[in-house]
Coordinates of C-alpha atoms and ligand atoms in Angstrom, one line a residue:
M55 CA 91.2 104.3 111.6
K56 CA 89.8 100.8 111.0
R57 CA 90.2 98.9 107.8
V58 CA 87.9 95.9 107.2
Y59 CA 88.5 92.8 105.1
N60 CA 86.6 93.8 102.0
F61 CA 85.5 90.8 99.9
S62 CA 83.7 92.9 97.3
A63 CA 83.7 91.8 93.7
G64 CA 84.3 95.3 92.5
P65 CA 85.2 98.0 93.1
A66 CA 87.4 96.0 95.4
V67 CA 90.2 96.0 97.8
L68 CA 93.5 97.8 96.9
P69 CA 96.9 97.3 98.4
E70 CA 97.2 99.3 101.6
E71 CA 100.8 100.4 100.7
V72 CA 99.4 101.9 97.4
L73 CA 96.7 103.8 99.2
R74 CA 99.1 105.2 101.8
E75 CA 101.6 106.3 99.1
A76 CA 98.7 108.0 97.2
A77 CA 97.7 109.8 100.4
D78 CA 101.2 111.0 101.0
E79 CA 101.3 112.4 97.4
M80 CA 97.8 113.9 97.5
L81 CA 98.6 117.6 98.0
D82 CA 102.0 117.8 96.4
Y83 CA 102.9 115.1 93.9
R84 CA 106.7 114.9 94.0
G85 CA 107.4 118.6 94.2
T86 CA 105.0 119.7 91.5
G87 CA 103.0 121.5 94.2
M88 CA 99.8 119.9 93.0
S89 CA 97.8 116.7 93.1
V90 CA 97.8 114.3 90.1
M91 CA 94.1 115.1 89.9
E92 CA 94.9 118.8 89.2
M93 CA 97.6 118.2 86.6
S94 CA 97.5 118.6 82.9
H95 CA 97.5 115.3 81.1
R96 CA 100.1 116.8 78.7
S97 CA 102.5 117.7 81.5
K98 CA 105.9 116.2 81.9
A99 CA 104.9 114.7 85.3
F100 CA 101.9 112.9 83.8
E101 CA 103.7 111.8 80.8
T102 CA 106.2 110.0 83.1
I103 CA 103.3 108.4 85.0
I104 CA 101.5 107.0 82.0
T105 CA 104.8 105.9 80.2
E106 CA 106.0 104.1 83.4
A107 CA 102.6 102.5 83.9
E108 CA 102.7 101.0 80.4
Q109 CA 106.3 99.9 80.7
D110 CA 105.6 98.2 84.1
L111 CA 102.5 96.5 82.7
R112 CA 104.4 95.3 79.7
E113 CA 107.1 93.9 81.9
L114 CA 104.6 92.2 84.3
M115 CA 102.7 90.5 81.5
N116 CA 105.6 90.1 79.1
I117 CA 103.7 91.9 76.4
P118 CA 105.3 91.5 72.9
D119 CA 106.1 94.7 70.9
N120 CA 103.4 93.9 68.3
Y121 CA 100.7 94.6 70.9
K122 CA 99.4 98.0 71.9
V123 CA 98.4 98.9 75.5
L124 CA 95.5 101.3 75.7
F125 CA 94.1 103.1 78.8
L126 CA 90.5 103.9 78.0
Q127 CA 87.2 104.8 79.7
G128 CA 83.7 103.4 79.6
G129 CA 84.4 100.4 81.7
A130 CA 84.4 96.8 80.5
S131 CA 80.9 97.3 79.2
Q132 CA 82.0 99.8 76.6
Q133 CA 84.2 97.2 75.1
F134 CA 81.1 95.0 74.5
A135 CA 80.4 97.4 71.6
M136 CA 83.9 98.6 70.8
I137 CA 85.1 95.1 70.0
P138 CA 82.5 94.3 67.3
M139 CA 82.6 97.9 65.9
N140 CA 86.4 97.6 65.3
L141 CA 86.9 93.9 64.7
M142 CA 83.8 92.7 62.7
K143 CA 85.1 92.9 59.1
N144 CA 82.9 90.0 58.0
K145 CA 80.2 90.9 60.5
V146 CA 80.4 87.5 62.1
A147 CA 81.7 86.5 65.6
D148 CA 81.6 83.4 67.8
Y149 CA 80.8 83.8 71.5
I150 CA 81.1 81.3 74.3
I151 CA 78.5 81.9 77.0
T152 CA 79.7 81.3 80.5
G153 CA 77.7 83.9 82.4
Q154 CA 76.1 87.3 82.6
W155 CA 79.1 89.2 81.2
A156 CA 79.5 87.0 78.2
K157 CA 75.8 87.1 77.6
K158 CA 75.7 90.9 77.7
A159 CA 78.7 91.1 75.4
A160 CA 77.1 88.8 72.9
A161 CA 73.8 90.7 73.0
E162 CA 75.6 93.9 72.3
A163 CA 77.6 92.5 69.4
E164 CA 74.4 91.3 67.9
K165 CA 73.6 94.9 67.1
Y166 CA 76.5 95.0 64.7
G167 CA 76.6 91.6 63.1
K168 CA 75.9 87.9 63.3
V169 CA 76.7 86.3 66.6
N170 CA 77.1 82.5 66.9
R171 CA 76.8 81.2 70.5
I172 CA 79.1 78.3 69.9
A173 CA 79.1 76.9 73.5
S174 CA 77.3 77.6 76.7
S175 CA 77.1 76.5 80.3
A176 CA 73.6 78.0 80.9
D177 CA 72.1 74.4 81.3
K178 CA 73.7 74.2 84.8
T179 CA 73.5 77.8 85.9
F180 CA 77.0 78.6 84.6
S181 CA 78.6 76.4 87.2
Y182 CA 81.3 75.0 84.8
I183 CA 83.3 75.9 81.7
P184 CA 82.2 74.1 78.5
D185 CA 84.5 71.8 76.6
C186 CA 86.3 74.0 74.1
T187 CA 88.6 71.6 72.4
D188 CA 86.6 71.2 69.2
L189 CA 84.3 74.1 68.8
P190 CA 82.1 74.7 65.7
I191 CA 84.1 77.9 64.7
D192 CA 82.5 79.8 61.8
A193 CA 84.9 80.0 58.8
D194 CA 83.9 83.7 58.5
A195 CA 84.2 84.5 62.2
D196 CA 86.2 87.7 62.8
Y197 CA 87.0 86.6 66.4
V198 CA 86.1 84.2 69.2
Y199 CA 85.0 85.8 72.4
I200 CA 85.3 84.6 76.0
C201 CA 84.9 86.0 79.5
E202 CA 87.9 84.3 81.0
N203 CA 87.0 84.6 84.7
N204 CA 83.3 84.7 85.5
T205 CA 83.1 87.1 88.4
I206 CA 79.5 86.3 89.3
Y207 CA 79.6 82.5 89.0
G208 CA 83.2 81.9 90.1
T209 CA 84.4 79.9 87.1
K210 CA 87.7 80.3 85.2
Y211 CA 89.1 78.9 81.9
H212 CA 92.2 77.0 83.0
K213 CA 92.8 76.1 79.4
L214 CA 92.0 78.6 76.6
P215 CA 89.6 77.5 73.8
D216 CA 91.0 76.2 70.5
T217 CA 89.9 79.0 68.2
K218 CA 91.2 77.3 65.1
G219 CA 93.3 80.2 64.1
K220 CA 90.7 83.0 64.8
P221 CA 91.8 85.8 67.1
L222 CA 90.8 85.2 70.7
V223 CA 89.2 88.2 72.5
A224 CA 89.1 87.8 76.3
D225 CA 87.4 89.8 79.0
V226 CA 89.8 89.4 81.9
S227 CA 88.3 92.0 84.2
S228 CA 88.3 89.8 87.3
C229 CA 91.5 87.9 86.7
F230 CA 93.7 90.6 85.3
L231 CA 97.3 90.1 86.7
S232 CA 96.3 87.3 89.0
E233 CA 98.7 84.9 87.3
P234 CA 101.1 84.8 84.3
V235 CA 99.5 84.8 80.8
N236 CA 100.8 84.1 77.4
V237 CA 99.7 87.2 75.6
T238 CA 100.6 85.8 72.2
K239 CA 97.6 83.4 72.5
Y240 CA 95.2 86.4 72.3
G241 CA 94.1 89.0 69.8
V242 CA 92.6 91.3 72.5
I243 CA 92.9 91.1 76.3
Y244 CA 90.8 93.7 78.1
G245 CA 89.4 94.4 81.5
G246 CA 87.9 97.1 83.7
V247 CA 90.5 97.7 86.4
Q248 CA 88.2 98.1 89.4
K249 CA 88.3 94.4 90.1
N250 CA 91.9 93.5 90.5
I251 CA 94.0 96.6 89.7
G252 CA 92.7 100.0 90.5
P253 CA 89.9 102.5 90.8
A254 CA 86.8 102.4 88.6
G255 CA 87.0 104.5 85.4
V256 CA 89.9 102.9 83.6
V257 CA 89.7 99.9 81.2
I258 CA 92.9 98.5 79.8
V259 CA 93.0 97.0 76.3
I260 CA 95.9 95.0 75.1
I261 CA 95.5 94.5 71.4
R262 CA 97.5 93.0 68.6
E263 CA 98.6 95.6 66.1
D264 CA 97.2 93.9 63.0
L265 CA 93.7 94.1 64.6
I266 CA 93.9 97.9 64.8
T267 CA 92.7 99.4 61.5
E268 CA 90.8 102.3 60.1
D269 CA 88.4 99.8 58.5
V270 CA 85.7 99.9 61.2
L271 CA 82.0 99.6 61.0
F272 CA 80.3 102.6 59.4
G273 CA 79.2 105.2 62.0
T274 CA 81.7 104.1 64.7
P275 CA 82.3 107.2 66.9
T276 CA 85.8 108.6 66.9
M277 CA 86.1 107.8 70.6
L278 CA 85.3 104.2 70.0
Q279 CA 88.1 103.5 67.5
Y280 CA 91.1 101.7 68.7
K281 CA 93.3 103.3 66.1
I282 CA 92.5 106.8 67.3
H283 CA 93.6 105.9 70.9
A284 CA 96.6 103.7 69.7
D285 CA 98.0 106.5 67.5
A286 CA 97.6 109.1 70.3
K287 CA 99.1 106.7 73.0
S288 CA 95.9 106.9 75.0
L289 CA 96.1 110.7 75.0
Y290 CA 93.6 111.5 72.2
N291 CA 91.5 113.3 74.8
T292 CA 91.8 113.7 78.6
P293 CA 92.4 110.2 79.9
P294 CA 91.2 109.0 83.4
A295 CA 94.5 110.4 84.7
Y296 CA 94.2 109.8 88.4
G297 CA 93.0 106.2 87.8
I298 CA 96.0 105.5 85.6
Y299 CA 98.3 106.9 88.3
I300 CA 96.9 104.4 90.9
C301 CA 97.1 101.5 88.4
G302 CA 100.7 102.5 87.9
K303 CA 101.3 102.2 91.6
V304 CA 99.7 98.8 91.7
F305 CA 101.9 97.6 88.8
K306 CA 105.0 98.7 90.9
W307 CA 103.5 97.0 93.9
L308 CA 103.1 93.8 91.9
K309 CA 106.7 94.0 90.6
N310 CA 108.0 94.5 94.2
M311 CA 106.0 91.4 95.3
G312 CA 107.9 89.4 92.7
G313 CA 105.6 89.6 89.7
L314 CA 102.8 87.4 88.4
E315 CA 104.5 84.0 89.2
V316 CA 104.6 85.0 92.8
M317 CA 101.0 86.3 92.7
K318 CA 99.8 83.0 91.3
V319 CA 101.4 81.0 94.1
R320 CA 99.9 83.5 96.7
N321 CA 96.5 83.4 95.0
E322 CA 96.5 79.6 94.9
K323 CA 97.4 79.4 98.5
K324 CA 94.6 81.8 99.5
A325 CA 92.0 80.0 97.4
K326 CA 93.0 76.6 98.6
L327 CA 92.4 77.6 102.2
L328 CA 88.9 78.6 101.4
Y329 CA 88.1 75.8 98.9
D330 CA 89.5 73.1 101.3
Y331 CA 87.2 74.3 104.0
L332 CA 84.2 74.4 101.6
D333 CA 84.9 70.8 100.6
E334 CA 84.9 69.6 104.2
S335 CA 82.2 71.8 105.7
K336 CA 78.7 70.3 106.4
M337 CA 77.1 73.8 106.3
F338 CA 78.8 75.7 103.4
H339 CA 79.2 74.4 99.9
G340 CA 81.0 75.7 96.8
T341 CA 78.7 76.0 93.7
V342 CA 81.3 75.4 90.9
E343 CA 82.7 72.3 89.4
K344 CA 86.1 71.8 91.0
K345 CA 88.1 71.7 87.8
D346 CA 86.8 75.1 86.8
R347 CA 87.1 77.0 90.1
S348 CA 88.3 80.6 90.0
L349 CA 91.2 81.8 92.1
M350 CA 89.5 85.2 92.5
N351 CA 85.8 84.8 93.0
V352 CA 84.5 82.1 95.3
P353 CA 80.7 81.6 95.5
F354 CA 79.2 79.4 98.2
V355 CA 75.8 78.6 99.8
T356 CA 74.4 77.0 102.9
G357 CA 71.3 75.8 101.0
N358 CA 69.1 77.9 103.2
E359 CA 68.4 81.5 102.3
E360 CA 67.7 82.6 105.8
M361 CA 71.0 81.1 107.0
D362 CA 72.8 82.8 104.2
A363 CA 71.4 86.2 105.2
K364 CA 72.3 85.5 108.9
F365 CA 75.8 84.6 107.9
V366 CA 76.3 87.7 105.8
K367 CA 75.1 90.0 108.6
A368 CA 77.2 88.3 111.3
A369 CA 80.3 88.4 109.1
K370 CA 79.8 92.1 108.5
E371 CA 79.7 92.7 112.2
A372 CA 82.9 90.8 112.5
G373 CA 84.7 93.1 110.0
L374 CA 84.3 90.7 107.0
E375 CA 82.4 92.9 104.4
N376 CA 80.6 92.4 101.1
L377 CA 80.2 88.7 101.2
K378 CA 76.7 88.7 99.8
G379 CA 76.4 86.9 96.5
H380 CA 75.5 88.7 93.3
R381 CA 71.8 89.7 93.2
T382 CA 71.1 87.3 90.4
V383 CA 72.4 84.2 92.1
G384 CA 72.1 84.8 95.9
G385 CA 74.1 83.0 98.5
M386 CA 77.6 84.3 99.3
R387 CA 80.7 85.2 97.3
A388 CA 84.1 86.0 98.6
S389 CA 86.3 87.9 96.1
I390 CA 89.9 87.3 97.0
Y391 CA 91.8 89.5 94.6
N392 CA 95.6 90.1 94.6
A393 CA 95.3 92.8 97.3
M394 CA 93.4 90.5 99.7
P395 CA 96.0 89.3 102.2
Y396 CA 96.2 85.7 103.3
E397 CA 95.2 86.8 106.8
G398 CA 91.9 88.0 105.3
V399 CA 91.0 84.6 104.0
E400 CA 92.2 83.0 107.3
A401 CA 89.9 85.3 109.2
L402 CA 87.0 84.4 106.9
V403 CA 87.6 80.7 107.2
A404 CA 87.9 80.9 111.0
F405 CA 84.7 82.9 111.1
M406 CA 82.9 80.4 108.9
K407 CA 84.0 77.5 111.2
K408 CA 82.8 79.3 114.3
F409 CA 79.5 80.1 112.6
E410 CA 79.0 76.5 111.5
E411 CA 79.6 75.3 115.1
E412 CA 77.2 77.8 116.6
N413 CA 74.5 77.1 114.0
Q414 CA 74.4 73.4 113.6
Ligands
PLP631 C1 82.5 93.8 86.4 C2 82.7 93.1 85.1 C3 82.3 93.7 83.9 C4 81.6 95.1 83.9 O1 82.5 96.1 84.1 P1 82.1 97.6 84.0 O2 83.5 98.3 84.1 O3 81.2 97.9 85.1 O4 81.5 97.8 82.7 C5 82.5 93.1 82.7 N1 83.1 91.8 82.7 C6 83.5 91.2 83.9 C7 84.1 89.9 83.8 C8 83.3 91.9 85.1 O5 83.7 91.3 86.2

């Protein structure tokens, strides 16, 4: 067996301990004589799995009692519609455009109401986070929407926007559980888990209770109503059971590691190693304004497309996989999520140094 260092943006690397444990439990989950994949979602064993997963997530993120935790399907992209359908009471929302995912979310919301694009970093190919200290928030806005970590461009809000009292809705797909958060600053926090938590097929929504109502847009399907899922504790229909089980294991792994404070320190140390090298290298350059750099997704270029392609190919041969940048931006991108060990980033930087020497 050979494992590579997988720098994919998602689906992405998972902790090896978690994969081993899941493998051990594959045929017979803790004496039940069956796999979690084969189990009723109404069984005692699964009830324990989902209840513990929620409790552990609540503990990790310090989620207050007036927030619900929902395990849903449809990926992060489904939330682009679900959010306006459930939250647009006045049919107005403010969006901050910091990349493809925020752009897509805004375009989807526009089907349901008025969307104000109140700030954007499109003028410099999304290489920074706009100033959000005094935004022109619409008095009627039902919420203010951000994509907190921009997976494709490698930027992150290190300070949340001042929403002037409006609920903040954040897509945290690619920074979920990467550092501590103050949940009370948000109305909704959501993310697809396939970036930093678990297998594709689960999206986690953390939503303040007062935002969960029956008063949704006319025609909203039952399956797209937060209240339906909140009332049924994410068991309205068959949930993505196996995915939730793996997420639960990752939550326990994170708790064992020491929680999100410890993850933040680890993630900062990993990112610093790579960014410091990018800052001194004559060949490779980061593409993001330093103050807005993401701890999770690190895009970089050589400035020469042929050299980029040569690098990606050589890196793959050296066991450093999925370093090709997003198809819309080119270059390279190293995603260094929670489960990427420090040694993986060390190996990458050592390889980049060697490549630079050999290709001057
Ligand atoms: C990957 C990603 C998405 C899309 O996720 P899906 O689960 O494929 O719909 C949305 N937002 C962000 C920030 C992402 O990184």
